[in-house]
Short mmCIF file of N, CA and C and ligand atoms in Angstrom, two decimals:
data_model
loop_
_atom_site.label_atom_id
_atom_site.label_comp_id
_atom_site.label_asym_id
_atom_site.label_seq_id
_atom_site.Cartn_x
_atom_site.Cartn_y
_atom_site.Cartn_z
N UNK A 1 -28.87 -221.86 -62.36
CA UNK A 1 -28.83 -223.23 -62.87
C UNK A 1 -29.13 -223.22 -64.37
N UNK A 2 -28.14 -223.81 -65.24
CA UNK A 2 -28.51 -223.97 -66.65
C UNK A 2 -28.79 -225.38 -67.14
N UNK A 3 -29.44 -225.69 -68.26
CA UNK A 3 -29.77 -226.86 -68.84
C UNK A 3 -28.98 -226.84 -70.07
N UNK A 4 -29.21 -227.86 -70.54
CA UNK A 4 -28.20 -228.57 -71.67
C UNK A 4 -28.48 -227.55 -72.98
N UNK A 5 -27.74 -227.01 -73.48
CA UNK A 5 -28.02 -226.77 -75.31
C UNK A 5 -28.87 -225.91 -74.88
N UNK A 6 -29.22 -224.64 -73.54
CA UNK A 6 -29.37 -223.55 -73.63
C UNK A 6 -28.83 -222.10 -74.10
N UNK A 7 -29.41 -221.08 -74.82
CA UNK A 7 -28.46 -219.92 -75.26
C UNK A 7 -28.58 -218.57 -74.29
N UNK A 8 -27.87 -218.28 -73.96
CA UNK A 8 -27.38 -216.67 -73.52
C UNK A 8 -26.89 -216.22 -73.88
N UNK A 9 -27.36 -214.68 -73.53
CA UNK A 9 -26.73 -213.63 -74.16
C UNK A 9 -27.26 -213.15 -73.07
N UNK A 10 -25.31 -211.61 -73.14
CA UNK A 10 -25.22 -210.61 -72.67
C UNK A 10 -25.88 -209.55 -73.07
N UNK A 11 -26.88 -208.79 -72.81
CA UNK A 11 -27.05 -207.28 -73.27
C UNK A 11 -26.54 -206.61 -73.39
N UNK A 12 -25.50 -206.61 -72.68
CA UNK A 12 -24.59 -205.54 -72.85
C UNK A 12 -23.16 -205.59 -74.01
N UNK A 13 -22.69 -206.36 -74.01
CA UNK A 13 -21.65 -206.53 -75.02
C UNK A 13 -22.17 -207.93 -76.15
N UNK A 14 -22.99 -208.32 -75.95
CA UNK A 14 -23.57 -209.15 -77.24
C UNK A 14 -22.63 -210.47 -77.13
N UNK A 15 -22.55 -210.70 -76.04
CA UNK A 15 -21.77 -212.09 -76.20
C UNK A 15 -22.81 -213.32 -76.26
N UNK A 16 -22.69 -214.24 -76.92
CA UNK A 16 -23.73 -215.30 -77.13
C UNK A 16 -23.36 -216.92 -76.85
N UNK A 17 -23.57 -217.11 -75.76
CA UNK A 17 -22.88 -218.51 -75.18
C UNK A 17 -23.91 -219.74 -75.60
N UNK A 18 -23.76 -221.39 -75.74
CA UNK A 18 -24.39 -222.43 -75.68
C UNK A 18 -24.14 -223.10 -74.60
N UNK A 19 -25.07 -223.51 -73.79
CA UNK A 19 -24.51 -224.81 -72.34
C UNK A 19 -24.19 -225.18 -72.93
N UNK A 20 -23.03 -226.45 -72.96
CA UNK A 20 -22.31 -227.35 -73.27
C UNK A 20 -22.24 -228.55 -72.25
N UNK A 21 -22.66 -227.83 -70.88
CA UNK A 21 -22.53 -228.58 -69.75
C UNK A 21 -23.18 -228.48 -68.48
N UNK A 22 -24.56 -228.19 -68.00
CA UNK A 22 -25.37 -227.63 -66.96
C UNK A 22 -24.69 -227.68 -65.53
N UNK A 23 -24.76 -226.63 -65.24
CA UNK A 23 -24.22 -226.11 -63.37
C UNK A 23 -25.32 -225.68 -62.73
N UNK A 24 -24.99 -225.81 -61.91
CA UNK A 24 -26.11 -224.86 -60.77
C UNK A 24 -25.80 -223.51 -61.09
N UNK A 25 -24.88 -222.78 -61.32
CA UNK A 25 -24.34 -221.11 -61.19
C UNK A 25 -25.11 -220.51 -62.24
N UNK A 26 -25.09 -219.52 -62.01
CA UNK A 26 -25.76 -217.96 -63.07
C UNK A 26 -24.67 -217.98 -63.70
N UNK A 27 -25.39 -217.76 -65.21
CA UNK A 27 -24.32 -217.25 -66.32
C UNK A 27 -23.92 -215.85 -65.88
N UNK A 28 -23.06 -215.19 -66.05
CA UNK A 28 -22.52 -213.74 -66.06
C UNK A 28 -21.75 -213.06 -66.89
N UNK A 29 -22.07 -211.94 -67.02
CA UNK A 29 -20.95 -211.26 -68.33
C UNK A 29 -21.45 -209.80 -68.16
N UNK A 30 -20.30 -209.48 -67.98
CA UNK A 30 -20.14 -207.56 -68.02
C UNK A 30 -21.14 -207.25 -66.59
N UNK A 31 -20.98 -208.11 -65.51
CA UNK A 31 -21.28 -207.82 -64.02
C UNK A 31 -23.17 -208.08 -64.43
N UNK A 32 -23.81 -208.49 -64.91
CA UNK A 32 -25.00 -208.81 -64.73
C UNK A 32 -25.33 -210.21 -65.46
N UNK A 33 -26.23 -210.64 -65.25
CA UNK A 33 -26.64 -211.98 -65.34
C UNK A 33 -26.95 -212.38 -66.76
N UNK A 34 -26.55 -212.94 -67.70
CA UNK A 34 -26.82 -212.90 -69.08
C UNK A 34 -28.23 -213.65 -69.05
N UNK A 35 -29.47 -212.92 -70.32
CA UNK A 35 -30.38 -213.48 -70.20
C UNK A 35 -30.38 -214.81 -71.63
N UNK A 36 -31.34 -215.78 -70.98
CA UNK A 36 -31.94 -216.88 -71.35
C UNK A 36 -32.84 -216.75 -72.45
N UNK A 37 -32.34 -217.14 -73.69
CA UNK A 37 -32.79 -216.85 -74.94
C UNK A 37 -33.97 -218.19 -75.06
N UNK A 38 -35.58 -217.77 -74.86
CA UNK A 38 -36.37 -219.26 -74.99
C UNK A 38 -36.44 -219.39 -76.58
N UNK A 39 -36.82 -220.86 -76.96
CA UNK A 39 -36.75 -221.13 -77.80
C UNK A 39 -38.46 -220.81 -78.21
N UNK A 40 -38.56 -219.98 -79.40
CA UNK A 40 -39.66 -219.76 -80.15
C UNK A 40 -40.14 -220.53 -81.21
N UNK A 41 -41.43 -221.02 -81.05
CA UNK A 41 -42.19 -222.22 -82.01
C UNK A 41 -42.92 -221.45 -82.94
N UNK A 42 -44.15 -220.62 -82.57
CA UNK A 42 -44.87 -219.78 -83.25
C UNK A 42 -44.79 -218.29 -83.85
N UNK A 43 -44.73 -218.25 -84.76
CA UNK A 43 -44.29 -216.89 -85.61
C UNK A 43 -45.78 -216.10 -85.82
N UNK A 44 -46.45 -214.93 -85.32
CA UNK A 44 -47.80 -214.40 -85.85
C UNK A 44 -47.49 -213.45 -86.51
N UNK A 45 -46.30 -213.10 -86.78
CA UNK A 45 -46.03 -211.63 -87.61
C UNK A 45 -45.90 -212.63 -89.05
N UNK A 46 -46.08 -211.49 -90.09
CA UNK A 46 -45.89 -211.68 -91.76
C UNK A 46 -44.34 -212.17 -91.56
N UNK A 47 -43.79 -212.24 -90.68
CA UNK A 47 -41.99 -212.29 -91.09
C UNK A 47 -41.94 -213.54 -90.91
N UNK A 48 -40.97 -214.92 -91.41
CA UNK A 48 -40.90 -216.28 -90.48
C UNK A 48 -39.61 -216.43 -90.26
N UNK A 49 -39.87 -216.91 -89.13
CA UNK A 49 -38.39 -217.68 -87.98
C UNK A 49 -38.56 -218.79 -88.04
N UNK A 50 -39.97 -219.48 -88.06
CA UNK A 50 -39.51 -220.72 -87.75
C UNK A 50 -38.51 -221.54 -88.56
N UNK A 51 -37.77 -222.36 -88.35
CA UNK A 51 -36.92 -222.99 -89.36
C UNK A 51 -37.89 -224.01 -89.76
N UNK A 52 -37.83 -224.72 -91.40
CA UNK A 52 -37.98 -225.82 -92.25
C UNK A 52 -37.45 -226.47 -92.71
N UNK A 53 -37.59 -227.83 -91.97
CA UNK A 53 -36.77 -228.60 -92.70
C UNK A 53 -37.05 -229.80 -94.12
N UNK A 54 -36.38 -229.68 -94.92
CA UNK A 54 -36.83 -230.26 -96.20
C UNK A 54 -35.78 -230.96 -95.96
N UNK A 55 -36.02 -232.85 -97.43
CA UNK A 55 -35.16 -233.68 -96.94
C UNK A 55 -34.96 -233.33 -98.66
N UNK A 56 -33.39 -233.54 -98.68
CA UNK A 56 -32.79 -233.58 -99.82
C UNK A 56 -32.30 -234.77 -100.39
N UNK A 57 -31.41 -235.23 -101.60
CA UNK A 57 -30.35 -236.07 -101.39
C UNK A 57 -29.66 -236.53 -101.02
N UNK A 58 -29.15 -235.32 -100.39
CA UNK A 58 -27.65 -235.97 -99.69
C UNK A 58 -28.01 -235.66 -97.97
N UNK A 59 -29.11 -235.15 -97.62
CA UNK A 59 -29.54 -234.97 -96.16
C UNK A 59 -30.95 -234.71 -95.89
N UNK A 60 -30.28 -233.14 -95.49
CA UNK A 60 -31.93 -232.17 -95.20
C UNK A 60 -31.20 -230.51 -95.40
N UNK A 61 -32.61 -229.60 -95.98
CA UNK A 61 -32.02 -228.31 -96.13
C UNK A 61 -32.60 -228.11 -95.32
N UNK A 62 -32.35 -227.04 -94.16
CA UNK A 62 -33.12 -225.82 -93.24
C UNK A 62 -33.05 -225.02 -93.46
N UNK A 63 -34.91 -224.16 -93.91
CA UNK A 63 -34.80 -223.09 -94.25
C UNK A 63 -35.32 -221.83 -93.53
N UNK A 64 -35.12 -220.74 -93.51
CA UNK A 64 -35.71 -219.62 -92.39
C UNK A 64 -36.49 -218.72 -93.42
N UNK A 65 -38.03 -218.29 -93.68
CA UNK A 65 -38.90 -219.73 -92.98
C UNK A 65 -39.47 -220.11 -94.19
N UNK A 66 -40.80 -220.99 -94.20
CA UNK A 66 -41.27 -221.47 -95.16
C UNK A 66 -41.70 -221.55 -96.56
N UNK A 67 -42.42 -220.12 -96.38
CA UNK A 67 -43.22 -219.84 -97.83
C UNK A 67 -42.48 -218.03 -98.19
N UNK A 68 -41.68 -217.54 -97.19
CA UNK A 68 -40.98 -216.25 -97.36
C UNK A 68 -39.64 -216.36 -96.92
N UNK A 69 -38.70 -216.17 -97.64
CA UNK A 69 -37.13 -215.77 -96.98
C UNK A 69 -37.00 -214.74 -95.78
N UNK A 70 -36.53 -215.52 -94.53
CA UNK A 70 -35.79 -213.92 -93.76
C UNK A 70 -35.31 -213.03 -94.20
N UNK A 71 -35.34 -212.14 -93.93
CA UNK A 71 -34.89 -210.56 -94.64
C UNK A 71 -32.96 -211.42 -94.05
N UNK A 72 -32.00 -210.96 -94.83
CA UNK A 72 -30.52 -210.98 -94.81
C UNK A 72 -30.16 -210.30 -94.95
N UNK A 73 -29.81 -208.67 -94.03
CA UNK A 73 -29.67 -207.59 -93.93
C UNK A 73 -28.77 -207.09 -92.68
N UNK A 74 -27.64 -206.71 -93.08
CA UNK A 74 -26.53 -206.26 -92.04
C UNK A 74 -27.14 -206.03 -90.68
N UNK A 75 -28.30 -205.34 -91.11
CA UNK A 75 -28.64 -204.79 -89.34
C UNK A 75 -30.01 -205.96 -88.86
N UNK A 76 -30.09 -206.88 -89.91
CA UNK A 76 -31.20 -208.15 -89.37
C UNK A 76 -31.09 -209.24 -90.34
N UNK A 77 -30.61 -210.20 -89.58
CA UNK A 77 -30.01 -211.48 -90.41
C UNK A 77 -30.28 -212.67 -89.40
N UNK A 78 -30.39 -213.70 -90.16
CA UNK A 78 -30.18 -214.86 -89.60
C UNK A 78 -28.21 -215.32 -89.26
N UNK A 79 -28.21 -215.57 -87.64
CA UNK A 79 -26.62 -215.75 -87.33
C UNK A 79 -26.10 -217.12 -87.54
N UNK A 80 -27.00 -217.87 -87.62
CA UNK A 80 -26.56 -219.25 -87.65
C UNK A 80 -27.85 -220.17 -87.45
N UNK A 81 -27.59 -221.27 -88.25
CA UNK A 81 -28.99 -222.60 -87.94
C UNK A 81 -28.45 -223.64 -87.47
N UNK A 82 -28.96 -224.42 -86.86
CA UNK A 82 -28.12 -225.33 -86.35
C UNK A 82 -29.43 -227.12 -86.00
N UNK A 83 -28.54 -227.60 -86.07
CA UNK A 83 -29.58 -229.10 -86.62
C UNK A 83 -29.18 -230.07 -85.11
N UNK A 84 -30.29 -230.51 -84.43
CA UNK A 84 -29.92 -231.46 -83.49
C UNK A 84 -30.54 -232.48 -83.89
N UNK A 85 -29.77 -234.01 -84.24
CA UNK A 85 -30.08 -235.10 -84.85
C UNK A 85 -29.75 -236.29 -84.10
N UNK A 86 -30.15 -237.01 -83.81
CA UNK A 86 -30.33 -238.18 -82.89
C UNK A 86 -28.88 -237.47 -82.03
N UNK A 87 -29.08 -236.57 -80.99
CA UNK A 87 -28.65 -236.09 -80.02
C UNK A 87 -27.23 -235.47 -80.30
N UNK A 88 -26.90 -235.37 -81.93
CA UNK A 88 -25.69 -235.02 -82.34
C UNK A 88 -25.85 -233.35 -82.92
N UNK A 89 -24.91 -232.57 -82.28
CA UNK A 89 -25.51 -231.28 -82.77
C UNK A 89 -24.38 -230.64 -83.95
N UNK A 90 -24.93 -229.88 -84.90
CA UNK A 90 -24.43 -229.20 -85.71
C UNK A 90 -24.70 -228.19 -86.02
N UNK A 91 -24.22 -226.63 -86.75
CA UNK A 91 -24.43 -225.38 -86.88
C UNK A 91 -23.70 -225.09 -87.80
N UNK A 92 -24.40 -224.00 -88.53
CA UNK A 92 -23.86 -223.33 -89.72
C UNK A 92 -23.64 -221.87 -89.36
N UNK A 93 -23.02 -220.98 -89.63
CA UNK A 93 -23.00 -219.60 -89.58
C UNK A 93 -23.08 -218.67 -90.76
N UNK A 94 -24.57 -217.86 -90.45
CA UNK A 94 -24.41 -217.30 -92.03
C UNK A 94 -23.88 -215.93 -91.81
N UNK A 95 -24.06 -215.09 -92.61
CA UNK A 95 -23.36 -213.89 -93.23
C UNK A 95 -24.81 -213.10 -93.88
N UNK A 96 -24.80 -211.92 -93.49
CA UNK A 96 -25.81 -210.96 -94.37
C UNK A 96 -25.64 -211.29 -95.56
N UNK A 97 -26.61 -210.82 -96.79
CA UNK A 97 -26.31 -211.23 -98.17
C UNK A 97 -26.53 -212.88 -98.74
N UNK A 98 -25.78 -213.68 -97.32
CA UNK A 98 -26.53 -215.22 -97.82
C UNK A 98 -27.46 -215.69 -97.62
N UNK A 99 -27.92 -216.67 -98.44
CA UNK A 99 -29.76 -216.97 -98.25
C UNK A 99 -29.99 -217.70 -97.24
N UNK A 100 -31.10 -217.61 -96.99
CA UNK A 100 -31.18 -217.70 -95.70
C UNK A 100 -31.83 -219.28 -94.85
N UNK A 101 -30.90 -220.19 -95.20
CA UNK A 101 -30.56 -221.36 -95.22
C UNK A 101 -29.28 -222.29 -94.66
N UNK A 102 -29.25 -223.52 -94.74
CA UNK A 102 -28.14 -224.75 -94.64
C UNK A 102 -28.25 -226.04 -94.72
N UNK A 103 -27.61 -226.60 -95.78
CA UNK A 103 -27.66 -227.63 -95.81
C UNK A 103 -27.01 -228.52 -94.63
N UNK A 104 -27.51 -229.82 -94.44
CA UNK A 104 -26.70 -230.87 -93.49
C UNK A 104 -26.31 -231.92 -94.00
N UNK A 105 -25.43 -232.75 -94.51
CA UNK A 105 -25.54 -234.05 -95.11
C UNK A 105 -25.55 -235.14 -93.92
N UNK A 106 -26.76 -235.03 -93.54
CA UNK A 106 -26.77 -236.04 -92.23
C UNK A 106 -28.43 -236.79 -92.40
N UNK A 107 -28.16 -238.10 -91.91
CA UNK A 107 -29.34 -238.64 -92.02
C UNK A 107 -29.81 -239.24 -90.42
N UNK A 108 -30.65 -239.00 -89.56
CA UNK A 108 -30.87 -238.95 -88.75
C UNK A 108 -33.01 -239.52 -88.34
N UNK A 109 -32.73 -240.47 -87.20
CA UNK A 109 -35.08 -240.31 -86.90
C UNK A 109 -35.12 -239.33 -86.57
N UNK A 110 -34.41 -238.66 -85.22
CA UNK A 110 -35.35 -237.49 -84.69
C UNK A 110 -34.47 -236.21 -84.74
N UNK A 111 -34.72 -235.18 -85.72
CA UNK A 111 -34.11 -234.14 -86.14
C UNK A 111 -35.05 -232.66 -85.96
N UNK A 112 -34.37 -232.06 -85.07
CA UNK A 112 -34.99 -230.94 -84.90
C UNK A 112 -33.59 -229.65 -85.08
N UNK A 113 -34.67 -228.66 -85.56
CA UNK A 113 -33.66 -227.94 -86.05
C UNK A 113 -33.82 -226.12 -85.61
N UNK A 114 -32.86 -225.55 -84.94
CA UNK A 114 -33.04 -224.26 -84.30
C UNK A 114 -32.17 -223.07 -84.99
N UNK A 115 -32.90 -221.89 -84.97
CA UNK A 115 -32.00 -220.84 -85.25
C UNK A 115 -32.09 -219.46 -84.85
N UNK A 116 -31.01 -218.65 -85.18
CA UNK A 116 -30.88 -217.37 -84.05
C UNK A 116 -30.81 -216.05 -84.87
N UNK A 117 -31.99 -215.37 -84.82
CA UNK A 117 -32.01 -214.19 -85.68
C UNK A 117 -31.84 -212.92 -84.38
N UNK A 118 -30.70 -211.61 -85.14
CA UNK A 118 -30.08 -211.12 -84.63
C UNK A 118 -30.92 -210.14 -83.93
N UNK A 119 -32.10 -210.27 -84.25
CA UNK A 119 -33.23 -209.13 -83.61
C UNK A 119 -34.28 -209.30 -82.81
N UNK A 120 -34.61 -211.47 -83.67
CA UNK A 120 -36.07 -211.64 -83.12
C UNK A 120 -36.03 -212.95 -82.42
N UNK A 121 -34.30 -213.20 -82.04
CA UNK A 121 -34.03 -214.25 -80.95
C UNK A 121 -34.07 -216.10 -81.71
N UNK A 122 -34.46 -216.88 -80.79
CA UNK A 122 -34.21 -218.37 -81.15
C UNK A 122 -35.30 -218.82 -81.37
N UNK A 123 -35.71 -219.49 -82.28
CA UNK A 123 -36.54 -219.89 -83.01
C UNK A 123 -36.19 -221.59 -83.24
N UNK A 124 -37.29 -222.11 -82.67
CA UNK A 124 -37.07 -223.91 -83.11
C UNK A 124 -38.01 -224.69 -84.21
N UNK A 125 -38.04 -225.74 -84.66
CA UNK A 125 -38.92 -225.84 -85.61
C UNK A 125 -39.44 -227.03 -84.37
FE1 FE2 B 1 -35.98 -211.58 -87.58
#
């Protein structure tokens, strides 16, 4: 059984799905059960995941994380951030080398904002 705007992933071939639509059935891929990526609040290592969101001009920036940049490194990067705003969802996809951020030009009350680092999983603010 899946819930709404949950992430999986395959271990085995790295496929990375979003519910879009909750079933009763097990996700599957490459004959075993893809696992359930929880969403992470608290960071205790020197590194940060959590995302921040700052309000700009024209929206809000989200940044990964607060007072230190995620490392943006081919073999450990941030894959994408993604903004859920009065129940409307959006995502950015970054690239090694880019900082480690996204803007939204959206103005929204209740905005929470999640993201998926390629090593240390999903991270929510
Ligand atoms: Fe990480």
């Amino acid at each position: 059984m899946t819930n709404l705007r949950e992430i999986y992933k395959c271990n085995v071939c790295g496929n990375i799905v979003e519910v879009l639509n909750a079933g009763i059935g097990e996700l599957v891929c490459c004959g075993q059960p893809m696992e359930l990526k929880k969403e992470k609040t608290e960071d205790a290592a020197t590194e940060k995941h959590v995302p921040y969101i700052e309000k700009t001009n024209n929206g809000i920036l989200v940044k990964v994380g607060q007072n230190q940049d995620h490392p943006m490194l081919e073999e450990h990067y941030i894959q994408w951030i993604q903004v859920i705003a009065d129940g409307a969802s959006y995502r950015k996809f970054l690239n090694p080398g880019d900082k480690p951020q996204a803007e939204f030009e959206i103005r929204a009350d209740k905005i929470e904002a999640r993201e998926y680092c390629n090593i240390h999983g999903l991270w929510k603010s």
